[in-house]
PDB file of C-alpha atoms in Angstrom:
ATOM      1  CA  MET H 654     -23.997 -83.913 -89.406  1.00  0.00           C
ATOM      2  CA  ASN H 655     -24.531 -87.507 -88.249  1.00  0.00           C
ATOM      3  CA  LEU H 656     -25.897 -89.569 -91.122  1.00  0.00           C
ATOM      4  CA  GLU H 657     -25.220 -93.021 -89.638  1.00  0.00           C
ATOM      5  CA  GLY H 658     -27.565 -95.597 -91.126  1.00  0.00           C
ATOM      6  CA  SER H 659     -29.125 -92.973 -93.349  1.00  0.00           C
ATOM      7  CA  TYR H 660     -30.253 -93.835 -96.826  1.00  0.00           C
ATOM      8  CA  ILE H 661     -28.126 -91.960 -99.353  1.00  0.00           C
ATOM      9  CA  TYR H 662     -29.049 -93.186-102.801  1.00  0.00           C
ATOM     10  CA  ARG H 663     -30.756 -95.982-104.721  1.00  0.00           C
ATOM     11  CA  LYS H 664     -29.213 -96.601-108.141  1.00  0.00           C
ATOM     12  CA  GLU H 665     -30.771 -98.682-110.847  1.00  0.00           C
ATOM     13  CA  VAL H 666     -28.207-101.262-111.913  1.00  0.00           C
ATOM     14  CA  ASP H 667     -26.617-100.536-115.286  1.00  0.00           C
ATOM     15  CA  TRP H 668     -23.499-101.543-117.225  1.00  0.00           C
ATOM     16  CA  SER H 669     -21.387 -98.769-115.733  1.00  0.00           C
ATOM     17  CA  LEU H 670     -22.214 -99.742-112.140  1.00  0.00           C
ATOM     18  CA  LEU H 671     -21.326-103.368-112.858  1.00  0.00           C
ATOM     19  CA  HIS H 672     -17.881-102.396-114.172  1.00  0.00           C
ATOM     20  CA  GLU H 673     -16.664 -99.000-112.969  1.00  0.00           C
ATOM     21  CA  GLY H 674     -18.829 -97.317-110.350  1.00  0.00           C
ATOM     22  CA  LEU H 675     -21.567 -94.716-110.139  1.00  0.00           C
ATOM     23  CA  THR H 676     -22.221 -91.001-110.368  1.00  0.00           C
ATOM     24  CA  ILE H 677     -23.941 -89.438-107.375  1.00  0.00           C
ATOM     25  CA  PRO H 678     -26.802 -87.099-108.342  1.00  0.00           C
ATOM     26  CA  LEU H 679     -26.494 -83.515-107.136  1.00  0.00           C
ATOM     27  CA  ARG H 680     -29.411 -83.816-104.721  1.00  0.00           C
ATOM     28  CA  HIS H 681     -27.600 -86.597-102.827  1.00  0.00           C
ATOM     29  CA  LEU H 682     -24.246 -84.841-102.381  1.00  0.00           C
ATOM     30  CA  VAL H 683     -24.835 -83.769 -98.765  1.00  0.00           C
ATOM     31  CA  ALA H 684     -23.523 -87.124 -97.529  1.00  0.00           C
ATOM     32  CA  PHE H 685     -20.253 -86.598 -99.410  1.00  0.00           C
ATOM     33  CA  LYS H 686     -19.673 -82.866 -98.955  1.00  0.00           C
ATOM     34  CA  SER H 687     -17.481 -83.127 -95.839  1.00  0.00           C
ATOM     35  CA  LEU H 688     -15.394 -85.880 -97.450  1.00  0.00           C
ATOM     36  CA  LEU H 689     -14.644 -83.733-100.494  1.00  0.00           C
ATOM     37  CA  ASP H 690     -14.188 -80.278 -98.924  1.00  0.00           C
ATOM     38  CA  CYS H 691     -10.426 -80.499 -98.437  1.00  0.00           C
ATOM     39  CA  TYR H 692      -9.692 -82.307-101.694  1.00  0.00           C
ATOM     40  CA  PRO H 693      -8.821 -80.473-104.917  1.00  0.00           C
ATOM     41  CA  LEU H 694     -11.021 -81.131-107.941  1.00  0.00           C
ATOM     42  CA  GLY H 695     -10.028 -84.268-109.789  1.00  0.00           C
ATOM     43  CA  LEU H 696      -8.212 -85.790-106.827  1.00  0.00           C
ATOM     44  CA  GLY H 697      -9.874 -88.844-105.369  1.00  0.00           C
ATOM     45  CA  ARG H 698     -10.230 -89.971-101.794  1.00  0.00           C
ATOM     46  CA  THR H 699     -10.196 -93.614-100.798  1.00  0.00           C
ATOM     47  CA  VAL H 700     -13.483 -94.808 -99.319  1.00  0.00           C
ATOM     48  CA  THR H 701     -14.764 -98.250 -98.411  1.00  0.00           C
ATOM     49  CA  MET H 702     -17.880-100.010 -99.657  1.00  0.00           C
ATOM     50  CA  GLN H 703     -19.246-102.673 -97.298  1.00  0.00           C
ATOM     51  CA  LEU H 704     -21.258-105.338 -99.102  1.00  0.00           C
ATOM     52  CA  ALA H 705     -22.458-108.509 -97.354  1.00  0.00           C
ATOM     53  CA  GLY H 706     -19.890-108.016 -94.587  1.00  0.00           C
ATOM     54  CA  VAL H 707     -16.952-107.663 -96.991  1.00  0.00           C
ATOM     55  CA  LEU H 708     -15.044-104.382 -97.356  1.00  0.00           C
ATOM     56  CA  TYR H 709     -14.089-103.174-100.833  1.00  0.00           C
ATOM     57  CA  PRO H 710     -11.901-100.128-101.559  1.00  0.00           C
ATOM     58  CA  ALA H 711     -13.253 -97.457-103.893  1.00  0.00           C
ATOM     59  CA  ILE H 712     -12.398 -93.892-104.889  1.00  0.00           C
ATOM     60  CA  LEU H 713     -14.696 -90.931-104.198  1.00  0.00           C
ATOM     61  CA  ILE H 714     -13.878 -88.171-106.656  1.00  0.00           C
ATOM     62  CA  ASN H 715     -15.226 -84.746-107.527  1.00  0.00           C
ATOM     63  CA  GLN H 716     -14.560 -84.745-111.267  1.00  0.00           C
ATOM     64  CA  LYS H 717     -12.384 -82.019-112.672  1.00  0.00           C
ATOM     65  CA  PHE H 718     -13.677 -80.230-115.741  1.00  0.00           C
ATOM     66  CA  ASP H 719     -13.294 -76.749-117.201  1.00  0.00           C
ATOM     67  CA  ARG H 720     -15.586 -74.782-114.901  1.00  0.00           C
ATOM     68  CA  GLU H 721     -15.184 -71.592-116.930  1.00  0.00           C
ATOM     69  CA  LYS H 722     -16.205 -73.289-120.145  1.00  0.00           C
ATOM     70  CA  TYR H 723     -19.040 -75.177-118.448  1.00  0.00           C
ATOM     71  CA  SER H 724     -20.000 -72.589-115.830  1.00  0.00           C
ATOM     72  CA  ARG H 725     -23.588 -73.823-115.578  1.00  0.00           C
ATOM     73  CA  HIS H 726     -22.598 -77.468-115.179  1.00  0.00           C
ATOM     74  CA  ALA H 727     -23.194 -78.981-111.743  1.00  0.00           C
ATOM     75  CA  GLU H 728     -20.504 -80.807-109.833  1.00  0.00           C
ATOM     76  CA  VAL H 729     -19.932 -84.412-110.843  1.00  0.00           C
ATOM     77  CA  VAL H 730     -19.150 -86.685-107.905  1.00  0.00           C
ATOM     78  CA  GLN H 731     -18.425 -90.335-108.583  1.00  0.00           C
ATOM     79  CA  ILE H 732     -17.609 -93.466-106.648  1.00  0.00           C
ATOM     80  CA  ARG H 733     -15.274 -95.539-108.771  1.00  0.00           C
ATOM     81  CA  PHE H 734     -13.998 -99.025-108.241  1.00  0.00           C
ATOM     82  CA  SER H 735     -11.437-101.111-110.063  1.00  0.00           C
ATOM     83  CA  PRO H 736     -11.965-104.711-111.189  1.00  0.00           C
ATOM     84  CA  LYS H 737      -8.899-105.538-109.050  1.00  0.00           C
ATOM     85  CA  THR H 738     -10.911-104.809-105.887  1.00  0.00           C
ATOM     86  CA  GLY H 739     -13.352-107.634-106.587  1.00  0.00           C
ATOM     87  CA  LEU H 740     -16.404-105.392-106.214  1.00  0.00           C
ATOM     88  CA  PRO H 741     -17.386-105.345-109.915  1.00  0.00           C
ATOM     89  CA  GLY H 742     -17.201-109.143-110.027  1.00  0.00           C
ATOM     90  CA  LYS H 743     -19.288-109.448-106.873  1.00  0.00           C
ATOM     91  CA  LEU H 744     -21.906-107.035-108.261  1.00  0.00           C
ATOM     92  CA  GLN H 745     -22.014-108.965-111.556  1.00  0.00           C
ATOM     93  CA  GLN H 746     -22.595-112.132-109.539  1.00  0.00           C
ATOM     94  CA  ILE H 747     -25.344-110.612-107.365  1.00  0.00           C
ATOM     95  CA  PHE H 748     -27.049-108.833-110.258  1.00  0.00           C
ATOM     96  CA  CYS H 749     -26.589-111.741-112.687  1.00  0.00           C
ATOM     97  CA  SER H 750     -30.047-111.263-114.220  1.00  0.00           C
ATOM     98  CA  THR H 751     -29.325-107.663-115.221  1.00  0.00           C
ATOM     99  CA  TYR H 752     -25.740-108.458-116.202  1.00  0.00           C
ATOM    100  CA  GLU H 753     -26.797-111.242-118.579  1.00  0.00           C
ATOM    101  CA  TYR H 754     -29.559-109.075-120.055  1.00  0.00           C
ATOM    102  CA  LEU H 755     -27.106-106.220-120.667  1.00  0.00           C
ATOM    103  CA  LYS H 756     -24.446-108.506-122.169  1.00  0.00           C
ATOM    104  CA  LYS H 757     -26.946-109.894-124.688  1.00  0.00           C
ATOM    105  CA  ALA H 758     -28.335-106.449-125.532  1.00  0.00           C
ATOM    106  CA  ARG H 759     -24.862-104.953-125.995  1.00  0.00           C
ATOM    107  CA  ALA H 760     -23.785-107.862-128.204  1.00  0.00           C
ATOM    108  CA  ALA H 761     -26.830-107.281-130.405  1.00  0.00           C
ATOM    109  CA  LEU H 762     -25.897-103.606-130.791  1.00  0.00           C
ATOM    110  CA  GLU H 763     -22.540-104.534-132.350  1.00  0.00           C
ATOM    111  CA  LYS H 764     -20.301-101.900-130.751  1.00  0.00           C
ATOM    112  CA  ARG H 765     -22.757 -99.010-131.133  1.00  0.00           C
ATOM    113  CA  LYS H 766     -22.684 -96.939-127.953  1.00  0.00           C
ATOM    114  CA  ILE H 767     -26.385 -96.820-127.148  1.00  0.00           C
ATOM    115  CA  PHE H 768     -27.760 -96.823-123.607  1.00  0.00           C
ATOM    116  CA  VAL H 769     -29.644-100.060-122.971  1.00  0.00           C
ATOM    117  CA  ARG H 770     -32.895 -99.633-121.044  1.00  0.00           C
ATOM    118  CA  ILE H 771     -33.774-102.449-118.705  1.00  0.00           C
ATOM    119  CA  PRO H 772     -37.446-103.522-118.636  1.00  0.00           C
ATOM    120  CA  GLU H 773     -39.363-102.943-115.389  1.00  0.00           C
ATOM    121  CA  THR H 774     -39.557-106.701-114.812  1.00  0.00           C
ATOM    122  CA  HIS H 775     -35.742-107.003-114.801  1.00  0.00           C
ATOM    123  CA  LYS H 776     -34.733-103.892-112.842  1.00  0.00           C
ATOM    124  CA  GLU H 777     -32.424-104.380-109.885  1.00  0.00           C
ATOM    125  CA  PHE H 778     -31.053-101.806-107.450  1.00  0.00           C
ATOM    126  CA  PHE H 779     -27.842-100.869-105.630  1.00  0.00           C
ATOM    127  CA  VAL H 780     -28.630 -98.983-102.397  1.00  0.00           C
ATOM    128  CA  LEU H 781     -26.087 -96.870-100.535  1.00  0.00           C
ATOM    129  CA  TYR H 782     -26.260 -96.042 -96.811  1.00  0.00           C
ATOM    130  CA  ALA H 783     -24.047 -93.959 -94.514  1.00  0.00           C
ATOM    131  CA  THR H 784     -22.266 -95.627 -91.590  1.00  0.00           C
ATOM    132  CA  SER H 785     -20.769 -94.308 -88.355  1.00  0.00           C
ATOM    133  CA  GLN H 786     -17.452 -93.946 -90.192  1.00  0.00           C
ATOM    134  CA  PRO H 787     -17.520 -91.065 -92.694  1.00  0.00           C
ATOM    135  CA  ASP H 788     -15.467 -92.859 -95.337  1.00  0.00           C
ATOM    136  CA  VAL H 789     -17.319 -96.201 -95.146  1.00  0.00           C
ATOM    137  CA  PHE H 790     -20.591 -96.794 -96.978  1.00  0.00           C
ATOM    138  CA  SER H 791     -22.894 -99.756 -96.563  1.00  0.00           C
ATOM    139  CA  VAL H 792     -24.298-101.305 -99.732  1.00  0.00           C
ATOM    140  CA  GLU H 793     -27.556-103.225 -99.942  1.00  0.00           C
ATOM    141  CA  THR H 794     -28.781-104.960-103.066  1.00  0.00           C
ATOM    142  CA  ILE H 795     -32.309-105.478-104.342  1.00  0.00           C
ATOM    143  CA  THR H 796     -32.494-108.243-106.930  1.00  0.00           C
ATOM    144  CA  THR H 797     -35.315-109.281-109.246  1.00  0.00           C
ATOM    145  CA  TYR H 798     -35.714-112.456-107.196  1.00  0.00           C
ATOM    146  CA  GLU H 799     -36.210-110.438-103.987  1.00  0.00           C
ATOM    147  CA  LEU H 800     -38.679-108.101-105.685  1.00  0.00           C
ATOM    148  CA  LYS H 801     -40.710-111.022-107.064  1.00  0.00           C
ATOM    149  CA  GLU H 802     -40.641-112.791-103.704  1.00  0.00           C
ATOM    150  CA  SER H 803     -41.830-109.641-101.870  1.00  0.00           C
ATOM    151  CA  LYS H 804     -44.562-109.094-104.421  1.00  0.00           C
ATOM    152  CA  SER H 805     -45.699-112.694-104.030  1.00  0.00           C
ATOM    153  CA  ILE H 806     -45.801-112.455-100.225  1.00  0.00           C
ATOM    154  CA  LEU H 807     -47.617-109.121-100.201  1.00  0.00           C
ATOM    155  CA  SER H 808     -50.154-110.215-102.804  1.00  0.00           C
ATOM    156  CA  CYS H 809     -51.276-113.046-100.499  1.00  0.00           C
ATOM    157  CA  LEU H 810     -52.018-110.749 -97.561  1.00  0.00           C
ATOM    158  CA  ALA H 811     -55.490-109.524 -96.718  1.00  0.00           C
ATOM    159  CA  GLU H 812     -55.912-105.750 -96.830  1.00  0.00           C
ATOM    160  CA  GLU H 813     -55.912-105.477 -93.026  1.00  0.00           C
ATOM    161  CA  GLU H 814     -52.700-107.490 -92.765  1.00  0.00           C
ATOM    162  CA  TYR H 815     -51.086-105.488 -95.560  1.00  0.00           C
ATOM    163  CA  GLU H 816     -51.888-102.156 -93.916  1.00  0.00           C
ATOM    164  CA  GLY H 817     -50.276-103.344 -90.686  1.00  0.00           C
ATOM    165  CA  TYR H 818     -47.371-105.100 -92.455  1.00  0.00           C
ATOM    166  CA  GLY H 819     -44.839-102.343 -91.856  1.00  0.00           C
ATOM    167  CA  ASP H 820     -46.356-101.119 -88.609  1.00  0.00           C
ATOM    168  CA  ILE H 821     -43.527 -99.274 -86.900  1.00  0.00           C
ATOM    169  CA  THR H 822     -45.460 -98.963 -83.664  1.00  0.00           C
ATOM    170  CA  ARG H 823     -44.781-102.604 -82.841  1.00  0.00           C
ATOM    171  CA  ARG H 824     -42.232-103.014 -80.078  1.00  0.00           C
ATOM    172  CA  ASP H 825     -40.014-105.835 -78.954  1.00  0.00           C
ATOM    173  CA  GLU H 826     -39.572-105.202 -75.235  1.00  0.00           C
ATOM    174  CA  THR H 827     -36.905-107.920 -75.043  1.00  0.00           C
ATOM    175  CA  ALA H 828     -34.622-106.184 -77.573  1.00  0.00           C
ATOM    176  CA  MET H 829     -31.487-104.591 -76.111  1.00  0.00           C
ATOM    177  CA  ILE H 830     -27.930-103.593 -76.956  1.00  0.00           C
ATOM    178  CA  LEU H 831     -25.560-106.254 -75.649  1.00  0.00           C
ATOM    179  CA  SER H 832     -22.299-104.473 -76.455  1.00  0.00           C
ATOM    180  CA  PHE H 833     -20.903-101.546 -78.365  1.00  0.00           C
ATOM    181  CA  LEU H 834     -18.353-101.951 -81.149  1.00  0.00           C
TER     182      LEU H 834
END
């Protein structure tokens, strides 16, 4: 199945994403199935995350757990990354608004392990796309600044302009492929 350029998953930024990685929901596993088929449970496969033109190594893993004891539990597939790769630091830099909010909220909780909900006005997103290479994933980020800027631009448009804003029927007849990679 060719998923090149396909949207895989949009994850709301949280503490775990900014430090360790993310869990892929069951409904989004189709993009990872072929990568995990030949790997035993609990054994990870190296994949690459491409963010702003930079490649970061990560581990794609189908978590091992007692499937007899938890027979009704769905598979748990995660993409994990180490601080040594630089990706967590880069994400903390990009999502600085969420990171600062979470740091303050966690400090106020004084070591109690409670999930911190981020207000709608501060939510940011990590978006994962497939590429032509099965073990490389493209990452896009949506920050609060970008959301506010988009909202500001769209709120200034007349209804007619807004309805035609994302018109996919527009064509650029001068567009062409100059070379293949």
